[in-house]
């Protein structure tokens, strides 16, 4: 989601064009929302008009990067306890479009996690991280949102759920 802020005494009329397939302008939320279905460079036009007929226009370029093959599929692993020992199982599934679902099985409970897509790409120590903002639930109870990072490394794929980055 990409929020757009306007400086106007009255609520402006906003028209957005050129968005990638799968993405749209949500008038009520004043946000560009959705999950792109194709990679590429998209020239977007955002035109704003207020009650006094004053207008403004911006034309940002949006780049959509295809999700690499290594970040798609079903992944199985272990959950590590605070002492570093394995105390559970983790299964994650990532679709070609980047939709994420999964389960974390521990001795205490079964947790589910879900995200509509990866939210951003970050560079860290020369490595590319694909980061999703996942919702973690115990049954129907939302425990919070956490960062889930996928990183290709020389020794293999690294996947981490950052428990301390709750927001």
CSV table of C-alpha atoms in Angstrom, one decimal:
chain,number,residue,atom,x,y,z
A,1,UNK,CA,0.0,0.0,0.0
A,2,UNK,CA,1.2,3.4,-0.9
A,3,UNK,CA,-0.5,6.3,0.9
A,4,UNK,CA,-0.8,9.7,-0.9
A,5,UNK,CA,-0.9,13.0,1.1
A,6,UNK,CA,-2.4,16.2,-0.3
A,7,UNK,CA,-2.3,19.8,1.0
A,8,UNK,CA,-5.8,21.2,0.4
A,9,UNK,CA,-8.4,22.9,2.5
A,10,UNK,CA,-11.1,20.8,0.7
A,11,UNK,CA,-11.1,17.1,-0.1
A,12,UNK,CA,-9.6,16.8,-3.6
A,13,UNK,CA,-10.7,14.7,-6.5
A,14,UNK,CA,-7.9,12.3,-7.4
A,15,UNK,CA,-7.4,10.3,-10.6
A,16,UNK,CA,-4.7,7.7,-10.9
A,17,UNK,CA,-3.7,6.0,-14.2
A,18,UNK,CA,-1.0,3.8,-15.5
A,19,UNK,CA,-0.9,1.5,-12.5
A,20,UNK,CA,0.3,-2.1,-13.1
A,21,UNK,CA,-2.3,-4.9,-13.4
A,22,UNK,CA,-3.4,-6.0,-9.9
A,23,UNK,CA,-3.0,-2.5,-8.4
A,24,UNK,CA,-5.6,0.2,-8.0
A,25,UNK,CA,-6.4,3.5,-6.4
A,26,UNK,CA,-8.6,3.2,-3.3
A,27,UNK,CA,-10.4,6.6,-3.1
A,28,UNK,CA,-11.7,6.0,0.5
A,29,UNK,CA,-8.3,5.1,1.9
A,30,UNK,CA,-6.4,7.5,-0.3
A,31,UNK,CA,-4.0,4.8,-1.1
A,32,UNK,CA,-2.6,2.8,-4.1
A,33,UNK,CA,-3.3,-0.8,-3.1
A,34,UNK,CA,-2.9,-4.3,-4.4
A,35,UNK,CA,-0.3,-6.8,-5.6
A,36,UNK,CA,1.1,-6.3,-9.1
A,37,UNK,CA,0.8,-9.3,-11.4
A,38,UNK,CA,3.6,-8.4,-13.8
A,39,UNK,CA,7.1,-7.1,-13.5
A,40,UNK,CA,8.1,-4.0,-15.4
A,41,UNK,CA,8.4,-0.2,-15.3
A,42,UNK,CA,5.1,1.7,-15.1
A,43,UNK,CA,4.7,5.4,-15.6
A,44,UNK,CA,1.9,6.4,-13.3
A,45,UNK,CA,0.0,9.7,-13.4
A,46,UNK,CA,-1.6,11.1,-10.2
A,47,UNK,CA,-3.8,14.1,-11.0
A,48,UNK,CA,-5.4,16.1,-8.2
A,49,UNK,CA,-8.1,18.8,-8.3
A,50,UNK,CA,-9.6,20.7,-5.4
A,51,UNK,CA,-12.9,22.4,-5.0
A,52,UNK,CA,-11.4,25.7,-6.2
A,53,UNK,CA,-10.4,23.9,-9.5
A,54,UNK,CA,-6.7,24.2,-8.6
A,55,UNK,CA,-4.9,21.2,-10.1
A,56,UNK,CA,-1.6,19.4,-9.5
A,57,UNK,CA,-0.1,16.4,-11.2
A,58,UNK,CA,2.8,14.1,-10.5
A,59,UNK,CA,4.1,11.3,-12.7
A,60,UNK,CA,6.2,8.8,-10.7
A,61,UNK,CA,7.7,5.7,-12.2
A,62,UNK,CA,6.9,2.5,-10.4
A,63,UNK,CA,9.3,-0.4,-10.9
A,64,UNK,CA,7.9,-3.9,-10.2
A,65,UNK,CA,10.5,-6.6,-9.7
A,66,UNK,CA,9.7,-10.2,-10.4
A,67,UNK,CA,10.0,-12.6,-7.5
A,68,UNK,CA,13.1,-14.8,-8.1
A,69,UNK,CA,12.5,-18.6,-8.4
A,70,UNK,CA,14.5,-19.2,-5.2
A,71,UNK,CA,11.9,-17.3,-3.2
A,72,UNK,CA,8.9,-19.3,-4.5
A,73,UNK,CA,7.7,-22.7,-3.4
A,74,UNK,CA,7.2,-24.6,-0.2
A,75,UNK,CA,9.8,-24.4,2.5
A,76,UNK,CA,10.2,-26.6,5.6
A,77,UNK,CA,12.4,-25.9,8.5
A,78,UNK,CA,12.7,-25.9,12.3
A,79,UNK,CA,11.9,-23.3,14.9
A,80,UNK,CA,14.7,-22.5,17.2
A,81,UNK,CA,14.2,-21.9,20.9
A,82,UNK,CA,16.0,-19.0,22.6
A,83,UNK,CA,18.8,-21.5,23.6
A,84,UNK,CA,19.3,-22.4,19.9
A,85,UNK,CA,17.8,-25.9,20.1
A,86,UNK,CA,15.1,-27.0,17.6
A,87,UNK,CA,11.7,-27.0,19.4
A,88,UNK,CA,9.2,-26.9,16.5
A,89,UNK,CA,8.5,-27.1,12.8
A,90,UNK,CA,7.9,-24.3,10.3
A,91,UNK,CA,6.3,-24.7,6.9
A,92,UNK,CA,6.0,-21.7,4.5
A,93,UNK,CA,4.4,-21.5,1.0
A,94,UNK,CA,5.1,-18.7,-1.3
A,95,UNK,CA,3.2,-18.4,-4.6
A,96,UNK,CA,4.6,-17.1,-7.8
A,97,UNK,CA,2.8,-13.8,-7.1
A,98,UNK,CA,4.4,-13.7,-3.7
A,99,UNK,CA,1.4,-14.6,-1.5
A,100,UNK,CA,2.7,-16.1,1.7
A,101,UNK,CA,1.1,-18.6,4.1
A,102,UNK,CA,2.5,-20.9,6.7
A,103,UNK,CA,2.4,-22.6,10.0
A,104,UNK,CA,4.7,-22.7,13.0
A,105,UNK,CA,4.2,-25.8,15.2
A,106,UNK,CA,5.6,-25.5,18.7
A,107,UNK,CA,5.1,-27.7,21.8
A,108,UNK,CA,2.8,-25.0,23.2
A,109,UNK,CA,0.7,-24.1,20.2
A,110,UNK,CA,0.2,-23.9,16.4
A,111,UNK,CA,0.6,-20.5,14.8
A,112,UNK,CA,-0.4,-19.4,11.3
A,113,UNK,CA,1.1,-16.6,9.3
A,114,UNK,CA,-0.1,-14.9,6.2
A,115,UNK,CA,0.8,-12.0,3.9
A,116,UNK,CA,-0.6,-10.9,0.5
A,117,UNK,CA,2.9,-10.4,-0.9
A,118,UNK,CA,6.4,-9.3,-0.2
A,119,UNK,CA,6.3,-5.6,0.8
A,120,UNK,CA,9.8,-4.5,-0.1
A,121,UNK,CA,13.2,-5.4,-1.3
A,122,UNK,CA,16.2,-4.4,0.9
A,123,UNK,CA,19.9,-4.6,0.4
A,124,UNK,CA,21.9,-5.8,3.4
A,125,UNK,CA,25.7,-6.5,3.3
A,126,UNK,CA,25.5,-6.9,-0.5
A,127,UNK,CA,22.7,-9.4,-0.3
A,128,UNK,CA,19.1,-8.9,-1.4
A,129,UNK,CA,16.4,-9.5,1.1
A,130,UNK,CA,12.8,-9.9,0.1
A,131,UNK,CA,10.7,-8.7,3.1
A,132,UNK,CA,7.1,-9.4,3.9
A,133,UNK,CA,5.0,-8.0,6.7
A,134,UNK,CA,3.2,-11.1,8.0
A,135,UNK,CA,0.3,-11.4,10.4
A,136,UNK,CA,1.0,-14.0,13.1
A,137,UNK,CA,-2.1,-15.7,14.6
A,138,UNK,CA,-2.9,-18.2,17.3
A,139,UNK,CA,-6.2,-19.5,16.1
A,140,UNK,CA,-8.2,-16.4,15.2
A,141,UNK,CA,-6.3,-14.2,17.7
A,142,UNK,CA,-3.9,-11.8,15.9
A,143,UNK,CA,-0.6,-11.8,17.9
A,144,UNK,CA,1.0,-9.0,15.8
A,145,UNK,CA,2.7,-8.2,12.5
A,146,UNK,CA,6.3,-9.2,12.0
A,147,UNK,CA,8.9,-8.9,9.3
A,148,UNK,CA,9.7,-12.1,7.4
A,149,UNK,CA,12.9,-11.9,5.3
A,150,UNK,CA,14.0,-14.2,2.5
A,151,UNK,CA,17.7,-14.0,1.6
A,152,UNK,CA,19.7,-16.0,-0.9
A,153,UNK,CA,23.1,-16.8,0.5
A,154,UNK,CA,26.1,-18.8,-0.6
A,155,UNK,CA,25.3,-21.5,1.9
A,156,UNK,CA,21.6,-21.6,0.8
A,157,UNK,CA,18.4,-19.8,1.4
A,158,UNK,CA,18.0,-18.0,4.7
A,159,UNK,CA,14.5,-17.3,6.0
A,160,UNK,CA,14.0,-15.4,9.2
A,161,UNK,CA,10.9,-14.2,11.1
A,162,UNK,CA,11.9,-11.2,13.1
A,163,UNK,CA,10.1,-11.5,16.3
A,164,UNK,CA,11.4,-8.3,17.7
A,165,UNK,CA,10.3,-6.1,14.8
A,166,UNK,CA,6.6,-6.2,15.8
A,167,UNK,CA,4.6,-3.2,14.7
